Tab-separated table of C-alpha atoms in Angstrom:
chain	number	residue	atom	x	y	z
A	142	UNK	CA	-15.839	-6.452	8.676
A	143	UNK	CA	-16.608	-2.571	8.212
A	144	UNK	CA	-14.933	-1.025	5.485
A	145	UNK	CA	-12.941	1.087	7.544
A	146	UNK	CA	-9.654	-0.492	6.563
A	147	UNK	CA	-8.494	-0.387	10.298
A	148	UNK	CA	-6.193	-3.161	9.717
A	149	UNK	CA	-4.057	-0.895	6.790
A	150	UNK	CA	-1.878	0.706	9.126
A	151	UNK	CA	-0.166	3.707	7.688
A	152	UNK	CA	4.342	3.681	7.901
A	153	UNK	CA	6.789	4.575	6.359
A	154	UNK	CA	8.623	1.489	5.161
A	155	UNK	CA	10.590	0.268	2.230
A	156	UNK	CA	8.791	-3.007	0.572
A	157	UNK	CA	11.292	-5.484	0.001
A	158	UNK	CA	12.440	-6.778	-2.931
A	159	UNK	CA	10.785	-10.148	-4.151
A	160	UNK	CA	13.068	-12.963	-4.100
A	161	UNK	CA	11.906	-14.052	-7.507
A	162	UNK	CA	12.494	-11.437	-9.046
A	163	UNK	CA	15.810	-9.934	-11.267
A	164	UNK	CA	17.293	-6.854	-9.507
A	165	UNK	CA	17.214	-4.103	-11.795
A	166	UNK	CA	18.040	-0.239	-11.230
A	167	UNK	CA	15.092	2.608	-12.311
A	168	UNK	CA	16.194	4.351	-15.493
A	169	UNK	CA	16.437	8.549	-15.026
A	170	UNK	CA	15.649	9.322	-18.560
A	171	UNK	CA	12.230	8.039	-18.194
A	172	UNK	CA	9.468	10.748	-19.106
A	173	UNK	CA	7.796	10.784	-15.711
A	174	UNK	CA	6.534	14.231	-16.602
A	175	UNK	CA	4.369	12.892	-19.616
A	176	UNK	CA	3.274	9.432	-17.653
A	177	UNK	CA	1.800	11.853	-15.057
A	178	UNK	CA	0.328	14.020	-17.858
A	179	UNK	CA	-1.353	11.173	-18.919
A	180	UNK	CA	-2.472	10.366	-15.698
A	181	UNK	CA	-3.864	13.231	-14.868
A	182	UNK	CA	-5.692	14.447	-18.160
A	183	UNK	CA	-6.891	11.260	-19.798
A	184	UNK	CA	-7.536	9.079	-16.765
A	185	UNK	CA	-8.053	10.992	-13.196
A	186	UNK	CA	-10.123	14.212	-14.282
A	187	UNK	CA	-12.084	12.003	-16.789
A	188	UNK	CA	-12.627	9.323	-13.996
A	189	UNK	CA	-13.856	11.837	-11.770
A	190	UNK	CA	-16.183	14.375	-13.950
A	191	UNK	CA	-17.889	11.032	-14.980
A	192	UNK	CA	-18.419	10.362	-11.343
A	193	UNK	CA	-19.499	13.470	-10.698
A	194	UNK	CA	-22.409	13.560	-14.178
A	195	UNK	CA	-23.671	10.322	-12.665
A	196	UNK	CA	-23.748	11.129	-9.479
A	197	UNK	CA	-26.013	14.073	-10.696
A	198	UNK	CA	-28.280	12.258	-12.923
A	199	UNK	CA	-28.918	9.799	-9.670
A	200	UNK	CA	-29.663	12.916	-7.393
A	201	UNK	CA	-31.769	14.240	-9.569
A	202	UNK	CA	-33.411	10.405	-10.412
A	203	UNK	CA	-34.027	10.695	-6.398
A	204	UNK	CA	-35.859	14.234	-6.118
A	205	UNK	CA	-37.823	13.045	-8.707
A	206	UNK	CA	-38.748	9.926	-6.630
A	207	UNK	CA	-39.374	11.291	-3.617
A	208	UNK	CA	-41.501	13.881	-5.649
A	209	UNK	CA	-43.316	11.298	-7.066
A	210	UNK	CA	-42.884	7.767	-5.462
A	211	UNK	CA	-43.680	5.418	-8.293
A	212	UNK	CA	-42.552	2.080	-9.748
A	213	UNK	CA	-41.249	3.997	-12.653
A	214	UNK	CA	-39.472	6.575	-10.647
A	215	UNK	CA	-38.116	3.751	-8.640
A	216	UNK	CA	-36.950	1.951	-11.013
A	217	UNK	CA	-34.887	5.127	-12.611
A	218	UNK	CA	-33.445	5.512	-9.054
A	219	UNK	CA	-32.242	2.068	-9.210
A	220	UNK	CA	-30.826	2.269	-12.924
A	221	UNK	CA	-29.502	5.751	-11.771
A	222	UNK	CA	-27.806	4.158	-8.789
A	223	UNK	CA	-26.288	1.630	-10.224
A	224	UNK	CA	-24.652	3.238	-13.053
A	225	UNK	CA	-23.483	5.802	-10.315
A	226	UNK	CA	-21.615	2.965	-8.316
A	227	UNK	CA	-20.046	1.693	-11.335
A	228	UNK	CA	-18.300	4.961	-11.885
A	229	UNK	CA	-17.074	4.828	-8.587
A	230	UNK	CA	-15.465	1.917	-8.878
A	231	UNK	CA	-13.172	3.935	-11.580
A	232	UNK	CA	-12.640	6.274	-8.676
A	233	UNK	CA	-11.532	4.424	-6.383
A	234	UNK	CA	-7.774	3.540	-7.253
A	235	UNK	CA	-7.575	7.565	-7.252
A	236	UNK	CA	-7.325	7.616	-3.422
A	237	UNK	CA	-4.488	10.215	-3.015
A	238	UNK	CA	-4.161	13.290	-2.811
A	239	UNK	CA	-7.572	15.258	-2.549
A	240	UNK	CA	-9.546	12.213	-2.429
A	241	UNK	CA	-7.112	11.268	0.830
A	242	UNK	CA	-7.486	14.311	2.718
A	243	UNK	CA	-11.406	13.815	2.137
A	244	UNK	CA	-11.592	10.462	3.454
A	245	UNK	CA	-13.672	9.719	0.210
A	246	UNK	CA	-13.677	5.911	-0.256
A	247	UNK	CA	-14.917	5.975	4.027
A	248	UNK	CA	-17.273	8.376	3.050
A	249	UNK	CA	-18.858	6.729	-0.168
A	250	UNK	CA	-18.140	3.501	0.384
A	251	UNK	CA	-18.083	2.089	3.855
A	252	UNK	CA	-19.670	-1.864	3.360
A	253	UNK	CA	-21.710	-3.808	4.742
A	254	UNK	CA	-24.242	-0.803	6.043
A	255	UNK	CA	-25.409	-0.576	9.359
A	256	UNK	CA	-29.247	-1.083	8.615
A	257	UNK	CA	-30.246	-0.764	12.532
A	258	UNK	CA	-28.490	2.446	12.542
A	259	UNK	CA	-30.552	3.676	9.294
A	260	UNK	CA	-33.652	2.684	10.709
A	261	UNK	CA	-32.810	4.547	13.642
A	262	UNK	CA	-31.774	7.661	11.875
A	263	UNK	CA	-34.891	7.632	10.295
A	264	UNK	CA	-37.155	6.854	12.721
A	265	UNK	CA	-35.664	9.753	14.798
A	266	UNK	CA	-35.149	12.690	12.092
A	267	UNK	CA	-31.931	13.907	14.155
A	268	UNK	CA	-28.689	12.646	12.079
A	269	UNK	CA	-25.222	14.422	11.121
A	270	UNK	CA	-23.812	12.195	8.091
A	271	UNK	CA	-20.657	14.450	8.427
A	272	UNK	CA	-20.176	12.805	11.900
A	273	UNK	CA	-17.856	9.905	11.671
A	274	UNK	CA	-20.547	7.645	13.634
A	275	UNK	CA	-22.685	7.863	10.439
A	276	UNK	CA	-20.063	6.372	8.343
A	277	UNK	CA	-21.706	3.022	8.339
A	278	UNK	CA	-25.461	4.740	7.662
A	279	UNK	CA	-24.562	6.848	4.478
A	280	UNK	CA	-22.897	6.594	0.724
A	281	UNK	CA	-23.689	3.828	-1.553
A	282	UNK	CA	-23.990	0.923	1.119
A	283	UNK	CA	-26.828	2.956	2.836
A	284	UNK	CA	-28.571	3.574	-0.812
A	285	UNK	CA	-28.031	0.455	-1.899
A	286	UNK	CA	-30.343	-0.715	1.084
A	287	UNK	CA	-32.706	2.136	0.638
A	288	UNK	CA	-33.459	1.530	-3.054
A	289	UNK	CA	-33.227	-2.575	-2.737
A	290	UNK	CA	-33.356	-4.000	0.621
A	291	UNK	CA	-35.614	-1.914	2.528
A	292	UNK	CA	-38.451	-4.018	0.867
A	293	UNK	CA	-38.376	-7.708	-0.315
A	294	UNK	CA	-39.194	-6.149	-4.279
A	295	UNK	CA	-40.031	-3.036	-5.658
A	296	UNK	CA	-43.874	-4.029	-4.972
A	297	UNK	CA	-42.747	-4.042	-0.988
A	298	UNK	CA	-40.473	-1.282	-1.165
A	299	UNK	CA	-42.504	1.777	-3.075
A	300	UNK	CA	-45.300	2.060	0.081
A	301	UNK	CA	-42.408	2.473	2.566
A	302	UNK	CA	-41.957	5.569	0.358
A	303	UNK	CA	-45.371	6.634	-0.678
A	304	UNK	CA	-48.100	5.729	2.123
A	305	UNK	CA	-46.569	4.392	5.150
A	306	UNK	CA	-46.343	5.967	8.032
A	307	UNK	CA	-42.568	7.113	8.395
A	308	UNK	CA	-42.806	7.815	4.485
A	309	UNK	CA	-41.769	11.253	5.285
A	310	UNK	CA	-38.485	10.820	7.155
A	311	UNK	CA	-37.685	7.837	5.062
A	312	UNK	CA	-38.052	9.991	1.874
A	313	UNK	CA	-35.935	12.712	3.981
A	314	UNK	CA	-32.907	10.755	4.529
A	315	UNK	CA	-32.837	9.025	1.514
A	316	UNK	CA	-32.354	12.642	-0.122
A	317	UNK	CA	-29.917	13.385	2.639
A	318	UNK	CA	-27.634	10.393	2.050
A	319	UNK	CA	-27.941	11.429	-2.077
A	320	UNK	CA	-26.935	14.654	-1.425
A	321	UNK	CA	-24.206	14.027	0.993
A	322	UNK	CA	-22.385	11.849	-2.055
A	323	UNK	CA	-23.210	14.692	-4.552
A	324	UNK	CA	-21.651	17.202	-1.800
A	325	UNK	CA	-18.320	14.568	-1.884
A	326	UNK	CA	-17.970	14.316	-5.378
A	327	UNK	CA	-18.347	18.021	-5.733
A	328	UNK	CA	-15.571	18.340	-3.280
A	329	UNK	CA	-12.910	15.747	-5.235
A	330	UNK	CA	-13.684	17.121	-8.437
A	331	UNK	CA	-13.607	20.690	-7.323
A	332	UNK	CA	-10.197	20.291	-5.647
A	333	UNK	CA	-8.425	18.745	-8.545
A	334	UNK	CA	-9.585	21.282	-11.093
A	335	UNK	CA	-7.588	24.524	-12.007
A	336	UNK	CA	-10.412	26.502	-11.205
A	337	UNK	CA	-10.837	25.080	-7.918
A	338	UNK	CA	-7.919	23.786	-5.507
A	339	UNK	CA	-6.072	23.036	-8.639
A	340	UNK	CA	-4.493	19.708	-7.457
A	341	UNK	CA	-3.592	18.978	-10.817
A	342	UNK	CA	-0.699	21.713	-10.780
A	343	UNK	CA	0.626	19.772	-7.677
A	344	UNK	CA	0.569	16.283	-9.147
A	345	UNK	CA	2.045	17.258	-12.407
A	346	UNK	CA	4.802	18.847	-10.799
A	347	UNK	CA	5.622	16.021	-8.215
A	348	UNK	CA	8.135	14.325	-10.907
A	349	UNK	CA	10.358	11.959	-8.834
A	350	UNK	CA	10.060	8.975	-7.195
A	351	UNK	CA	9.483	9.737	-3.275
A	352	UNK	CA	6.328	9.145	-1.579
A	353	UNK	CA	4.515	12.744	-2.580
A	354	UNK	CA	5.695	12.137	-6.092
A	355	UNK	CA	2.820	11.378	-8.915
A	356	UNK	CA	4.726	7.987	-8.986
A	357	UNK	CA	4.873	7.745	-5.719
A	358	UNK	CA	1.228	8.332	-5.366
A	359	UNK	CA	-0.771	6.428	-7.430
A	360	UNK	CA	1.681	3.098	-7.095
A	361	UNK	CA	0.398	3.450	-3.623
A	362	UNK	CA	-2.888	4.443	-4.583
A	363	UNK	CA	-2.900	1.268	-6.859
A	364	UNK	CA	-1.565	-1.197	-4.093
A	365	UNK	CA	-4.229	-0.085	-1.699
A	366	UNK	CA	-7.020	-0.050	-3.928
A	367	UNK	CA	-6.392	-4.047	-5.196
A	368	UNK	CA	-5.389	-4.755	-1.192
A	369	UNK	CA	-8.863	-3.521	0.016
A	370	UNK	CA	-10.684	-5.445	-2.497
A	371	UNK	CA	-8.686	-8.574	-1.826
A	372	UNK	CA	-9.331	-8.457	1.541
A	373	UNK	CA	-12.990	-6.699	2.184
A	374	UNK	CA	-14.779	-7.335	-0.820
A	375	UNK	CA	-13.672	-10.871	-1.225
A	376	UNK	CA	-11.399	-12.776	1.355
A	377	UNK	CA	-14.149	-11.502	4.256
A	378	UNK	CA	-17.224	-12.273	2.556
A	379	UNK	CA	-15.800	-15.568	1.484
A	380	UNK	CA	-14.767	-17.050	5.148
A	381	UNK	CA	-10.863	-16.691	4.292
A	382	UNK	CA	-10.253	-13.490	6.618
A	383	UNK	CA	-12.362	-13.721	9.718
A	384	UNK	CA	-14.847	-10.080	9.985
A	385	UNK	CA	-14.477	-7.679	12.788
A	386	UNK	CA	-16.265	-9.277	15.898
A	387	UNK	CA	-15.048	-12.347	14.777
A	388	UNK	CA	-12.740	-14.695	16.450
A	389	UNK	CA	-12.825	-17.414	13.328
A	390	UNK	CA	-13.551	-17.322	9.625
A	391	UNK	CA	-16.929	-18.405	8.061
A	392	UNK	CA	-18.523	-17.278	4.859
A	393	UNK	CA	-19.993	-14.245	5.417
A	394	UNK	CA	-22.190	-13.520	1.734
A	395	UNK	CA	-23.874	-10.292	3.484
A	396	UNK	CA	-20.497	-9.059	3.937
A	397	UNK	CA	-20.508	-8.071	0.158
A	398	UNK	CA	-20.317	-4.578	-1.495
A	399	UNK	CA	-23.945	-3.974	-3.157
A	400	UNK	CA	-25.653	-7.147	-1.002
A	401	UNK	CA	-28.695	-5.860	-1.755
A	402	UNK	CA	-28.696	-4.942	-5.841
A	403	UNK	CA	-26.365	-7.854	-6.218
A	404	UNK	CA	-24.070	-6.157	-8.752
A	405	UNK	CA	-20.980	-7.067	-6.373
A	406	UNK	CA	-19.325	-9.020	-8.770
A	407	UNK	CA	-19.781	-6.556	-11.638
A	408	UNK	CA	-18.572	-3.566	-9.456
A	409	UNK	CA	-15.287	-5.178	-9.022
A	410	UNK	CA	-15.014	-6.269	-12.353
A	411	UNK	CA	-14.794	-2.708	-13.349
A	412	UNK	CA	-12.950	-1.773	-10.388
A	413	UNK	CA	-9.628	-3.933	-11.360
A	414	UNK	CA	-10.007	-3.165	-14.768
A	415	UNK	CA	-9.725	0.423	-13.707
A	416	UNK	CA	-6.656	-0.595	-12.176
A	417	UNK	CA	-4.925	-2.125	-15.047
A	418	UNK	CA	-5.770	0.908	-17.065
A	419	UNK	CA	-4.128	2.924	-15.215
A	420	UNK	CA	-1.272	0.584	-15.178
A	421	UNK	CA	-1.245	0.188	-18.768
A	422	UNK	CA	-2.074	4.677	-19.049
A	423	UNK	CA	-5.106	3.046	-20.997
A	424	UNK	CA	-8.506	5.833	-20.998
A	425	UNK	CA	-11.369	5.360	-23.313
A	426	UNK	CA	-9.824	2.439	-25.358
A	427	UNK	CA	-6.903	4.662	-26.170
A	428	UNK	CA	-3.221	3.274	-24.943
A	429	UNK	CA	-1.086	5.771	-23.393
A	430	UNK	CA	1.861	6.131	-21.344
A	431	UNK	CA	1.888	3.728	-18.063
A	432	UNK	CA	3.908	1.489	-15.651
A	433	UNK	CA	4.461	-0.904	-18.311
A	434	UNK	CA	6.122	1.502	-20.327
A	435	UNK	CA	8.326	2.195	-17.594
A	436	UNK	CA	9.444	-1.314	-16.808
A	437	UNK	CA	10.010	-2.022	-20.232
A	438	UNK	CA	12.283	0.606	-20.401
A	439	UNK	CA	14.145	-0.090	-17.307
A	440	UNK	CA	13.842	-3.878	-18.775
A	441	UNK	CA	12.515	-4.633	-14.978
A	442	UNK	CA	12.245	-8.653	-14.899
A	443	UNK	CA	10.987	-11.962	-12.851
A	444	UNK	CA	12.578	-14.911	-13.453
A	445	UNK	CA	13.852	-14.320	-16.467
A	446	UNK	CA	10.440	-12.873	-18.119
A	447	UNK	CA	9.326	-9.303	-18.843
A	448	UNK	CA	7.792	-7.845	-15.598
A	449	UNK	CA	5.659	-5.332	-17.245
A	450	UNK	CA	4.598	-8.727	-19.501
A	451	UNK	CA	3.654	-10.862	-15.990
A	452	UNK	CA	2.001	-8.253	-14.629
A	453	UNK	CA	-0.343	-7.278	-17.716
A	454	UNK	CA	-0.921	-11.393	-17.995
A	455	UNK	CA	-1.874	-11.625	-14.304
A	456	UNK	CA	-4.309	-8.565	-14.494
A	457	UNK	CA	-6.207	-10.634	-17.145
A	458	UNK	CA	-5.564	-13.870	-15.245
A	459	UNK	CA	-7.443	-11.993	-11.760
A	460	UNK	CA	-10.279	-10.548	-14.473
A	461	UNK	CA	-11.633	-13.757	-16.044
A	462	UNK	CA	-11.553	-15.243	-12.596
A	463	UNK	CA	-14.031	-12.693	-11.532
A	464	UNK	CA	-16.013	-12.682	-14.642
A	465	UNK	CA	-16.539	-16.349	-13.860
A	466	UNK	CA	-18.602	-15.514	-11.071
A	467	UNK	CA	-21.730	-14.485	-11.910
A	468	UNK	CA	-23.885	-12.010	-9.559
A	469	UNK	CA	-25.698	-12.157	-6.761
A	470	UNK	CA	-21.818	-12.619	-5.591
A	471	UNK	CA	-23.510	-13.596	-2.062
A	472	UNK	CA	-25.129	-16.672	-3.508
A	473	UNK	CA	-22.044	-17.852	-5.240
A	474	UNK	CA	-20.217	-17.561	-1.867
A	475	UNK	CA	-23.024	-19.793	-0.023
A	476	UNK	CA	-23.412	-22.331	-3.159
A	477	UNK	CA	-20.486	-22.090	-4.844
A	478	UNK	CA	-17.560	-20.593	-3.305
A	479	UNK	CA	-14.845	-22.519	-4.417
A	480	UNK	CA	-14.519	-20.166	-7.246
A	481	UNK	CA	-14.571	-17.240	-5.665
A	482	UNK	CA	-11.638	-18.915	-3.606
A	483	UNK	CA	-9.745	-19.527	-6.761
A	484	UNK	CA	-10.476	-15.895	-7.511
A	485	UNK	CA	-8.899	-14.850	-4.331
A	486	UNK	CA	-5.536	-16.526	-5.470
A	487	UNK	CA	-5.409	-14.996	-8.445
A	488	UNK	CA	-6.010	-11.216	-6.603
A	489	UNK	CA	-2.908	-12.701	-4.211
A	490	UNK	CA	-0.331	-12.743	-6.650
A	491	UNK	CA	-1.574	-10.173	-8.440
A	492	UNK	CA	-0.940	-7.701	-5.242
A	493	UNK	CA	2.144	-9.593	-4.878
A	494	UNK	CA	3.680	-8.506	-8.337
A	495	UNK	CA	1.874	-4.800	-8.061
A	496	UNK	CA	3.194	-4.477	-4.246
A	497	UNK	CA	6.651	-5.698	-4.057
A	498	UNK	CA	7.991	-6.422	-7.741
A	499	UNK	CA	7.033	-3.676	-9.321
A	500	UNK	CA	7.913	-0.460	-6.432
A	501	UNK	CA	11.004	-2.118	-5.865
A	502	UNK	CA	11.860	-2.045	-9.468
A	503	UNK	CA	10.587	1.497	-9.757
A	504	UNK	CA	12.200	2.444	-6.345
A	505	UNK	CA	8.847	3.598	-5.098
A	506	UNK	CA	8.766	3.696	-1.834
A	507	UNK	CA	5.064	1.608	-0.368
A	508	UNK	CA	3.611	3.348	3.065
A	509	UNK	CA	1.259	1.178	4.593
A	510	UNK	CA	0.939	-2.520	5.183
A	511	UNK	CA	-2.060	-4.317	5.768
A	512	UNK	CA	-0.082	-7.447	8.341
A	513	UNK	CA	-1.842	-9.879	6.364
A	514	UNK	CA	1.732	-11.309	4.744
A	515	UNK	CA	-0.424	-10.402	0.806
């Protein structure tokens, strides 16, 4: 199924209340003010300046490349583009906000690519990747063929590049589809910094607990993120939700983010422990103000236990169940996929705890729903 999330339906709705857990009421003398502080000048700014350095270095690894085409420069590319990736995956929670008005994740990261499409482009020379068509044909999906798939190994792929015939145009567009994510993370950071669009004055003065709040925002921002990972990056490729085109479910291993570098695994590895550091207000091994702060101090609980406590437990419980799947993630899900079934679960209740216990605790109000019952 195309990353487009068609089936998270945006409303304005009030997430029940889980029926295991203990009613409680949010506390007013919380410091929401210095949780969103922390937010924004430890975690989001950092999250996206580092974004934006590495998605430098790999535009710059790419000029060089198509300068040059060589197994060296290739393989920089491919070190470049990796590394890039993984700092989007620290991104990605962050979709509020500037990075919602941009359509960034659809821009960046709209999985599995639509190779005949790429081809196409190329072959032709006349492509807009600003026109919503090309969403499937540009951002890391479309690089992550370029760079890895195009050939069967680097020995296959560097004359596609250097001698063949459509060398030219294929060089061409892989520079347009760098410089089209450069142009995107230019536009994110640039809108959150003072000296741009200044976003960051609007967050840190959103201090309650309604939808537009900083609250508000990244407990949605949060919900979505681990939903659309769930379901696209692992229930899809696995078999358990049925792709777009579809009528059943079946294992669908090219489904995965990064098919063709076969870092899937590893990219959301990082990507839910981004998520549980902003949950815990962690940044650069440094604990700061979070969530679980703010449950403990409204003593929010489920069945009798600490809330904050099952919800930190269950974020390492849905970790170690990824990290015991190694990469290629596609092979595991054709050899071995019981485990990344078992992974699945543990994603399930961790949604379930991060979508209804804890906004309903918080009174945060949750504005989509993805009809999939979690």
């Amino acid at each position: 199924m195309k990353f487009y999330i068609k089936g998270l339906i945006f409303c304005c709705m009030l997430i029940a209340m889980s029926c295991k857990k203990d009613s409680t009421v949010p506390a007013n003398d919380f410091d929401r003010a210095a949780l969103a502080a922390n937010w924004a000048n430890n975690i989001i700014l950092p999250s996206y300046r580092n974004f934006n350095d590495a998605v430098n270095e790999l535009d710059n690894a790419i000029r060089t490349f198509n300068t040059t085409p060589s197994g060296n420069n290739l393989s920089t590319a491919q070190g470049k583009f990796k590394n890039a990736y993984l700092a989007w995956q620290k991104c990605s929670p962050l979709g509020f906000g500037p990075a919602d008005q941009l359509l960034l994740s659809k821009n960046l990261n709209t999985f599995p690519t639509n190779v005949i499409k790429i081809n196409t482009n190329i072959a032709s020379g006349n492509y807009n990747l600003d026109q919503i068509a090309n969403l499937d044909a540009k951002g890391f999906p479309a690089l992550d063929f370029l760079l890895f798939g195009i050939g069967a190994n680097n020995n296959s792929i560097l004359p596609l590049y250097a001698t063949d015939t459509q060398a030219s145009k294929r060089k061409d567009y892989l520079a347009a589809v760098s410089d089209n994510i450069k142009t995107q993370s230019d536009n994110v950071l640039n809108a959150w910094l003072p000296t741009g669009g200044n976003y960051l004055a609007t967050f840190l003065n959103a201090k309650g607990t309604d939808v537009g709040s900083a609250l508000g925002q990244v407990i949605n921002g949060l919900d979505y993120d681990v939903d659309v990972l769930k379901n696209y990056k692992v229930a899809i490729p696995v078999g358990i939700m049925p792709s777009s085109g579809t009528q059943t479910g079946g294992p669908l291993p090219y489904e995965v983010e990064a098919y063709y570098s076969g870092i899937s695994s590893q990219l959301i590895q990082v990507q839910l422990s981004a998520v549980r550091d902003i949950y815990l207000g962690n940044a650069a091994g440094t604990e700061g103000v979070g969530l679980d702060d703010y449950l403990i101090k409204i003593n929010a609980q489920r069945n009798g236990s600490s809330l904050s406590d099952v919800i930190t437990q269950q974020f390492a419980s849905a970790i170690t169940s990824m990290q015991a799947i190694p990469d290629p993630f596609s092979s595991v899900i054709s050899n071995n996929p019981s485990t990344v079934i078992s992974a699945y679960a543990q994603l399930q209740q961790l949604l379930v705890l991060l979508k209804t216990d804890m906004p309903s605790s918080l009174g945060v109000l949750i504005t989509y729903n993805d009809n999939d019952g979690d």
